[in-house]
Structures are given as C-alpha cells and as structure tokens.
Amino acid sequence: MNTYPPDIEIKLGFDQLRTRLENYCLGPAGHEKVNWLRFDSDFENINRMLSRVDDSIKIFQRGELFPLSTYSDLPTYFNTIRAEGSYLEEEVFHTVIGTLQVVLSARQFLIKTQEVYPYLYALTVPVSLSVSFVQELQSKFNDNGKIKDQATPELAQIRKKIGQEQERVRKLADQLFRHSVGQGWVPEGATLTVRDGRMVIPILAEHKRKLKGFMADESATGQTVYIEPAESLEANNEIRDLQHAERREVIRILKDLTTLLRTYLPALHDAWQFLGELDLNRAKAKLALDLNAIIPRLVKQPAVNWINAYHPLLYLTLKGKREIVPLTVDLSEEARFILVSGPNAGGKSVCLKTIGLIQYMVQCGLPVPLSEQSVVGIFDSLFLDIGDQQSIDNDLSTYSSHLKNMNFFLAHASGSSLVLMDELGSGTDPNFGGGIAEAILSSLLQKKIWGAATTHYYNLKLFASGRNDIRNASMQFDIKKLQPLFQLDIGKPGSSFALEIARKIGMPAETIQHAEEIIGKELTGLETLMKKVAEEKLGVTRKQHELQAQEQQLKTETNRYRQLSSELETKKKEIVNRAKEEAASLLKETNREIEKTIRHIRENKAEKKETRKVRQGLEQLAEKVKPVVKKNIPAEKINEGDLVRLAGQEVTGKLISIKGNQALVEFGNMRTTVKLNLLVRSDLAEPASIAKARSLGINVMEKRSSFSPTLDVRGKRAEEVMPALERFLDDAILLAQHELKILHGKGEGVLRKIIREHLKRVKEIASFADEHVERGGDGITVVVLK
C-alpha cells in the first residue's frame, strides 16, 4: 500500500478536486479516466502525464480551436456489436458516427500540430481508426440519422413504390373528401387526416353510413368519426406491406453495418481510450488555469523545496475575496522532517494538508499552485494522520486510532515515504502522550522518513531542537494584534499564546494569574522567551522587506543613472563628431577659396581692383567660419531652483546649488557639477527647434499659448488616436517641452499598447513609463523628451 489511510483523498480534499475534474469533462470517457486517477510513484509516467497537461494548457493559452466536443458512450454498445446477428438502431449509429468523427478530427489536428503539442500527439499513435471506414458508415445515413434511400437499390425501389402508392391514396381520398364536403357530411373546417398510418376522412356521426368504408377512429365527443374509404383500402394494405418490406431491408442494412463495426472493435476501443485521455487532459488543464498552477520542476528522488505554495481548495474558495498567504516549505536531505508548532487556528493543520494535497496532486499528474522555482520530488508512499479518528464500529477512541496509524507508519514507512501527522501525541494524558509521541518520532527519524507533524508539546520542541535530522517550525503570530499571520517560519518553535488569547477574550486577571502560578515560572519564562523571539523575528522580517524594497529602488535608480549617463556621453560624442565634420568642411572650403584667390591674383597680375575684390571675398569667408560666441546670462541672474541648460544644448535641468563659480545641476535622476558661466536659464535660452520654427514663419507664441502637455485619448478608436498623437508630439518637440502625459485609460490595454509602440519609434523621446499608481498608474503614460 503506497497511501494510507484508505480515505486519504477525503482527508486531504482531493475528492473535491476529482469532482471538479469530472465536471470539466465533456463525456463519459473523460469521467472514466478521472475515476481511474491514482497516486503514482513512477517518475517517467508522472513526467509524461504532466507533459500532456502542459500541451493542453498551451492549447487554451494559444486560443486554438481544438476539435474536441461532446460524444456518446461507445462501450455501452460494444456487447451488442460483439453478438452475432445483432444490430444497432439507426439513432445509435448516428451517435456512434458522430463520436468517431470527433476522434478523427482530434487526431488530424494533433498530426498537423505535432511539433507544437508532441506529448498529446503521441496519444494518436495507437489510434488505427480508418477515415474510409467512418466515411463508409456515414454514406449510409442522412443528416437526420436515418438510412438513406440510396443505401441499397432494394431500399430505393421499395421507398419509391411507397411514395407512389401514398400519392394514389392521397388523390383518391382527396376526391372522396371533396364529394363528402359537397354533401355536407364533413364537419365545418375539418381536413383529411391520418390514423394509424392510413388516410381517413372525418365524417359527422349521423352521416357515417353514407360513406362506404371502415371506421378507423372517432372523436372524444363521438360527434365525428374517421372513415377509411373502401376504395383506398387495397392501396393502404399495399402501403402497409411495403413498409414492412422497408423495415426488413433497413434491418438487413443495419446488421451488415454492425458486422462491419464488429471487425473494427479493437480500433473502437483504442479510439475510446484516446478520447478519454484527451478529455482528461483538457479537464486537468482547465483546473490548472483555475488554480493558476504550474508544471513543477520534477526530480526522481524525494524532495520538498516549495516556494509560495497555496492550498488548492483554499485558493479556489477565497480567490477574488481576500489575499491568501503562501507557504514556503523546504525539507533537505540532512533535515527531512519539520515539527510545526504555534497557536490554535494559526494554520498548522492547513500547512500539513497543503503539503499532502500538493504532493498527491503531482503524483496523480496534476499541475500544482507553486512558484516556478520550486522543486518537487517523487515519494514511494504517502501516509497521513489528520483529524478525528474515533470509530464506534471498531470501538476505537480518538487516541487509539492515532496510535493505530502510528503503528502502521512504523511498520511500513521508509526513506522514500512522506509522513504527515497532525497534533502528534494529543488525545491522552500530556505526560504520557508526549513521551509516546517522542518515541514514535525518534523511531520514524531512524527510518529516515520525510514529513511534517504539528504539536503543542514542549518535550517534542526540545527534542527537535537537539537534533540535526528534524527542524522546529512555527506559524507566525502577530503578538500585538493577537492574530495569526499564516506564515510558516522554519527554524524555531512557536508559542501557543494560550495566556494572551485568554486575556484577549476577557478572562478575569486573577484567573490568568492563577494559571501562570500553576504552569510555573520555568514554563512561563520559556513561553515568554519564545514570544520575544517570535516578535523579534517578525520585526527582522519586516525590516528585511523594507531593505529589499529600498535595494530594488536603488537598483532602479542606478540603472536610470547609467542609462542617462550613457545617453549624455553619446550626445557628447555626436556633438564633437558633428563639430569635427563641420570644421573639416569649413577647412576644405577655405583651402579651396585660398587656392582660387592665389590663382585669380596670378591671372590678373595683382591689379589693385581685383586684389580688393578678392580681399572682400576672404573677409566674408572669415566671417562665415568665425566661431559663434553665445552670450551667457550673468551669474547673478541664475538662482538656485531655476531651470537651466548648458549653453548650446537643449537638455533642461534644475539648479540645485551654487558654490563659487561651480554649480550643482540635476538632469533627470543624475546630478553633475559644471562651471556657472556655461549655464543659461531655460526660459531665456531659445532652443534650436524654436529658432528654426521662427525662421519658417511659425507663430511660436500662439502655439505655446494653446499647447497643453496632457493629451486625453480615452474612449477614442485606434485610427483616431494616431493623428492626434503625432500632432501632439510634433508640437511638444517644436516647443521644447520636457515632460508630457498621455491619458489612455486602462481597459483591455489596446490603446496603451498602440501608443507605446509609436513612442518607441520617436527618436526625440528619452523615456516613457506608467504614472505613479496613486495618480493613475498604467492608465497614464508619462513621456520624457530629450
């Protein structure tokens, strides 16, 4: 036996997950496979099962139209198919053909996508169902599931005769009906009708003997009788004979088709298994998506290194209602067992059930709610002792039942067993119960089992603290609020907080004081020490979280600094290279003019008039290549807090402080020291873009007065957004704006994606990011221009 007790699934809650899987299935083949799910210890088989589920999850995530739909229960017809001379009725054949078409469509889909879903494709290999066989069956039936007239020549001939005879009877009956109406024998508003497959005429009861024929029926009141005319009796009898012949021919066809099915019974069985596997894995994938579960990293040997593990049923119950605290459980080769202590209702039993249920799910081939960094091992057996084991039938008390379970563990557990025990030693005298529990725990540890147990006993906590193969653990508790935190802390024992809880519920102080005296100073002192350690641990944990957040912020700021520094360095190189190119061009042009001048002087033999003209040309060239000296704003006009720029540059920063002729300026998230005389106030220095705009005749002042640094595109369609966004960015760049905001809303994120894709292509943009969460978060994009 590799699981214990027999009702382990009920105790863990796996029966509820099994029910969910059944509800996700499309048909009985899936239900059958779900019912056969068992705890498996074969690593290769488990890995194969999980890989198939992974393929099924990908189908859902990719939005593939997988051709798996509802289907009929094929095995219910197998016995009929096996029996010689038996046959399936038309409607049964219709459902069988529909099911076989589902099989063929699913197989064809997986053959086409075998590189994407290789593990599901492997299921198609044993499916030998022939397309031509299904087409042959289908060719005999119409869309309503009835045998076609053309199924055989005999059937076609019989049905043709039936039609002819029915037409003859209808014409004859119609003629007699009109005559009866003319004689006033027919009730007002009555028409020809059919009784027992025969055409009859409704006649008033008082005239029934005036029309020759046979009375087939009468109305409930007896005022109307339905007469089959004597003239149509022979034709109706002929139709009845033809209908019997038709039925015999249909049965013969159905027998032939059933005989054909009989030869394909093994293929039908394989097709049924194929359907079941597809349905099962589809159900597993839907459960995994509901649980936000993953395919864990699996190892052959026993291992429990789980990060952010959720109890699956608790997750499904509380999802969307309140936050669920995950558990991190780490059992190592050296310390395979943890002893969990802490207050009642603090989550100890839930912790134990979480470990048991997740391990059981994995070994049934189900994805589990863990972090992707988790490692899950394979155990040969899983033993459990949780809950009240009292049994009236077996005359067992709760403690006796616990001892019976412990005895089973001692006899059958091994180094590849996972053993979980709740409230170890409870249910009897604490002195004896604690001693027996310690002895049992010691024996199990000698067998090198893996597992966890919960307890309140101090002797067990002391026992665990003195060994290397077992570690104490506790469920954290907020001492100030006296509320459980449901966080597992491995490495130290937990307090029961019994006295504190008694105080919280309002128990009289003298009663609590008396209890402390009874407990004794030594025990209360240990309890106080444990509480103090727990409080300090909680404080350290909070401080660690704060430091981690600060460290993350520092990394972010450092990366932004490096990015900005790199951008500044790149700009510097661009400016220097551009200056060098311009200087080289000017030098080349100057040399050309000098050579041209020398040649001109020589040709004109240095005449004064020509020499003067040449000198003027050189002076004009000298003026052209003369460096432009920009006038700096006097230092006294620049104050701390002003927005400033480096002379000749467009990047705006904030002046932080002035020391002598040095200034500390903040550009974005980077601070740098520059000479004061190189700075100009941004509001006094006209950027190159604005100067260029003026030269083109653009009214900059008018544009600046009407420009808003915020663009609101909420509620607009994508084709409306792009022209507005482009105009907005053009104006912002022209007016040398520094920071912009684009309000696109959250919604499904379509506008946000389109806008940011466009921003990536605008070279004048330095960066863009979400607004602060308190000011709109990802519903607003903040853009910083270069």
PDB file of N, CA and C in Angstrom, residues 560 563-564 567 651-652 667-669 709 728-729 732-733 736-742 759 762-770 781-786:
ATOM      1  N   ARG A 560      18.820  53.798 -14.093  1.00  0.00           N
ATOM      2  CA  ARG A 560      18.395  55.017 -14.784  1.00  0.00           C
ATOM      3  C   ARG A 560      19.554  56.010 -14.906  1.00  0.00           C
ATOM      4  N   GLN A 563      21.816  54.746 -17.608  1.00  0.00           N
ATOM      5  CA  GLN A 563      21.211  54.973 -18.908  1.00  0.00           C
ATOM      6  C   GLN A 563      21.349  56.440 -19.317  1.00  0.00           C
ATOM      7  N   LEU A 564      21.064  57.356 -18.353  1.00  0.00           N
ATOM      8  CA  LEU A 564      21.163  58.787 -18.648  1.00  0.00           C
ATOM      9  C   LEU A 564      22.605  59.184 -18.922  1.00  0.00           C
ATOM     10  N   GLU A 567      23.459  58.091 -22.312  1.00  0.00           N
ATOM     11  CA  GLU A 567      22.851  58.959 -23.317  1.00  0.00           C
ATOM     12  C   GLU A 567      23.602  60.275 -23.441  1.00  0.00           C
ATOM     13  N   VAL A 651      18.971  70.090 -23.364  1.00  0.00           N
ATOM     14  CA  VAL A 651      18.553  69.317 -22.202  1.00  0.00           C
ATOM     15  C   VAL A 651      18.410  70.236 -20.994  1.00  0.00           C
ATOM     16  N   THR A 652      17.234  70.231 -20.375  1.00  0.00           N
ATOM     17  CA  THR A 652      16.947  71.121 -19.246  1.00  0.00           C
ATOM     18  C   THR A 652      17.158  70.385 -17.935  1.00  0.00           C
ATOM     19  N   PHE A 667      20.052  66.734 -13.789  1.00  0.00           N
ATOM     20  CA  PHE A 667      19.450  66.387 -15.080  1.00  0.00           C
ATOM     21  C   PHE A 667      18.742  65.051 -14.911  1.00  0.00           C
ATOM     22  N   GLY A 668      17.399  65.061 -14.822  1.00  0.00           N
ATOM     23  CA  GLY A 668      16.653  63.819 -14.573  1.00  0.00           C
ATOM     24  C   GLY A 668      17.001  63.291 -13.197  1.00  0.00           C
ATOM     25  N   ASN A 669      17.553  62.048 -13.140  1.00  0.00           N
ATOM     26  CA  ASN A 669      17.952  61.443 -11.870  1.00  0.00           C
ATOM     27  C   ASN A 669      19.465  61.543 -11.643  1.00  0.00           C
ATOM     28  N   PRO A 709       0.387  70.138 -22.098  1.00  0.00           N
ATOM     29  CA  PRO A 709       1.300  68.981 -22.030  1.00  0.00           C
ATOM     30  C   PRO A 709       0.582  67.665 -21.730  1.00  0.00           C
ATOM     31  N   PHE A 728       0.344  66.056 -31.434  1.00  0.00           N
ATOM     32  CA  PHE A 728       0.713  66.391 -30.055  1.00  0.00           C
ATOM     33  C   PHE A 728       2.228  66.317 -29.852  1.00  0.00           C
ATOM     34  N   LEU A 729       2.862  65.255 -30.337  1.00  0.00           N
ATOM     35  CA  LEU A 729       4.314  65.078 -30.178  1.00  0.00           C
ATOM     36  C   LEU A 729       5.081  66.100 -31.009  1.00  0.00           C
ATOM     37  N   ALA A 732       4.967  69.338 -29.157  1.00  0.00           N
ATOM     38  CA  ALA A 732       5.774  69.268 -27.940  1.00  0.00           C
ATOM     39  C   ALA A 732       7.257  69.382 -28.257  1.00  0.00           C
ATOM     40  N   ILE A 733       7.697  68.693 -29.316  1.00  0.00           N
ATOM     41  CA  ILE A 733       9.114  68.747 -29.711  1.00  0.00           C
ATOM     42  C   ILE A 733       9.469  70.146 -30.208  1.00  0.00           C
ATOM     43  N   ALA A 736       9.907  72.496 -27.386  1.00  0.00           N
ATOM     44  CA  ALA A 736      10.962  72.087 -26.444  1.00  0.00           C
ATOM     45  C   ALA A 736      10.398  71.735 -25.075  1.00  0.00           C
ATOM     46  N   GLN A 737       9.288  71.006 -25.070  1.00  0.00           N
ATOM     47  CA  GLN A 737       8.711  70.551 -23.805  1.00  0.00           C
ATOM     48  C   GLN A 737       9.598  69.461 -23.195  1.00  0.00           C
ATOM     49  N   HIS A 738       9.517  69.340 -21.886  1.00  0.00           N
ATOM     50  CA  HIS A 738      10.357  68.346 -21.200  1.00  0.00           C
ATOM     51  C   HIS A 738       9.582  67.087 -20.822  1.00  0.00           C
ATOM     52  N   GLU A 739       8.377  67.265 -20.288  1.00  0.00           N
ATOM     53  CA  GLU A 739       7.599  66.111 -19.823  1.00  0.00           C
ATOM     54  C   GLU A 739       6.157  66.224 -20.303  1.00  0.00           C
ATOM     55  N   LEU A 740       5.605  65.089 -20.801  1.00  0.00           N
ATOM     56  CA  LEU A 740       4.242  65.035 -21.314  1.00  0.00           C
ATOM     57  C   LEU A 740       3.473  63.917 -20.631  1.00  0.00           C
ATOM     58  N   LYS A 741       2.144  64.001 -20.684  1.00  0.00           N
ATOM     59  CA  LYS A 741       1.304  62.924 -20.156  1.00  0.00           C
ATOM     60  C   LYS A 741       0.242  62.567 -21.184  1.00  0.00           C
ATOM     61  N   ILE A 742       0.042  61.254 -21.375  1.00  0.00           N
ATOM     62  CA  ILE A 742      -0.967  60.762 -22.319  1.00  0.00           C
ATOM     63  C   ILE A 742      -1.958  59.915 -21.531  1.00  0.00           C
ATOM     64  N   LEU A 759       5.593  55.460 -29.567  1.00  0.00           N
ATOM     65  CA  LEU A 759       6.596  56.226 -28.816  1.00  0.00           C
ATOM     66  C   LEU A 759       7.995  55.655 -28.981  1.00  0.00           C
ATOM     67  N   VAL A 762       9.883  57.217 -31.918  1.00  0.00           N
ATOM     68  CA  VAL A 762      10.170  58.660 -31.943  1.00  0.00           C
ATOM     69  C   VAL A 762      11.522  58.902 -31.280  1.00  0.00           C
ATOM     70  N   LYS A 763      12.518  59.310 -32.066  1.00  0.00           N
ATOM     71  CA  LYS A 763      13.891  59.415 -31.555  1.00  0.00           C
ATOM     72  C   LYS A 763      14.063  60.567 -30.565  1.00  0.00           C
ATOM     73  N   GLU A 764      13.139  61.544 -30.582  1.00  0.00           N
ATOM     74  CA  GLU A 764      13.264  62.681 -29.662  1.00  0.00           C
ATOM     75  C   GLU A 764      12.805  62.332 -28.243  1.00  0.00           C
ATOM     76  N   ILE A 765      12.276  61.125 -28.055  1.00  0.00           N
ATOM     77  CA  ILE A 765      11.786  60.727 -26.730  1.00  0.00           C
ATOM     78  C   ILE A 765      12.895  60.017 -25.966  1.00  0.00           C
ATOM     79  N   ALA A 766      13.157  60.497 -24.754  1.00  0.00           N
ATOM     80  CA  ALA A 766      14.197  59.886 -23.922  1.00  0.00           C
ATOM     81  C   ALA A 766      13.681  58.630 -23.227  1.00  0.00           C
ATOM     82  N   SER A 767      12.456  58.701 -22.695  1.00  0.00           N
ATOM     83  CA  SER A 767      11.902  57.551 -21.978  1.00  0.00           C
ATOM     84  C   SER A 767      10.404  57.755 -21.793  1.00  0.00           C
ATOM     85  N   PHE A 768       9.711  56.649 -21.462  1.00  0.00           N
ATOM     86  CA  PHE A 768       8.294  56.745 -21.090  1.00  0.00           C
ATOM     87  C   PHE A 768       7.994  55.621 -20.110  1.00  0.00           C
ATOM     88  N   ALA A 769       7.009  55.844 -19.226  1.00  0.00           N
ATOM     89  CA  ALA A 769       6.696  54.871 -18.178  1.00  0.00           C
ATOM     90  C   ALA A 769       5.281  55.150 -17.656  1.00  0.00           C
ATOM     91  N   ASP A 770       4.793  54.216 -16.786  1.00  0.00           N
ATOM     92  CA  ASP A 770       3.499  54.405 -16.143  1.00  0.00           C
ATOM     93  C   ASP A 770       3.565  55.567 -15.158  1.00  0.00           C
ATOM     94  N   THR A 781       0.459  57.338 -19.446  1.00  0.00           N
ATOM     95  CA  THR A 781       1.861  57.178 -19.843  1.00  0.00           C
ATOM     96  C   THR A 781       2.559  58.529 -19.712  1.00  0.00           C
ATOM     97  N   VAL A 782       3.663  58.559 -18.928  1.00  0.00           N
ATOM     98  CA  VAL A 782       4.458  59.778 -18.747  1.00  0.00           C
ATOM     99  C   VAL A 782       5.630  59.717 -19.722  1.00  0.00           C
ATOM    100  N   VAL A 783       5.767  60.755 -20.565  1.00  0.00           N
ATOM    101  CA  VAL A 783       6.791  60.795 -21.620  1.00  0.00           C
ATOM    102  C   VAL A 783       7.804  61.872 -21.283  1.00  0.00           C
ATOM    103  N   VAL A 784       9.096  61.510 -21.333  1.00  0.00           N
ATOM    104  CA  VAL A 784      10.176  62.483 -21.114  1.00  0.00           C
ATOM    105  C   VAL A 784      10.899  62.688 -22.442  1.00  0.00           C
ATOM    106  N   LEU A 785      10.943  63.947 -22.906  1.00  0.00           N
ATOM    107  CA  LEU A 785      11.611  64.279 -24.162  1.00  0.00           C
ATOM    108  C   LEU A 785      13.088  64.567 -23.925  1.00  0.00           C
ATOM    109  N   LYS A 786      13.890  64.381 -24.959  1.00  0.00           N
ATOM    110  CA  LYS A 786      15.336  64.621 -24.841  1.00  0.00           C
ATOM    111  C   LYS A 786      15.618  66.119 -24.774  1.00  0.00           C
TER     112      LYS A 786
END
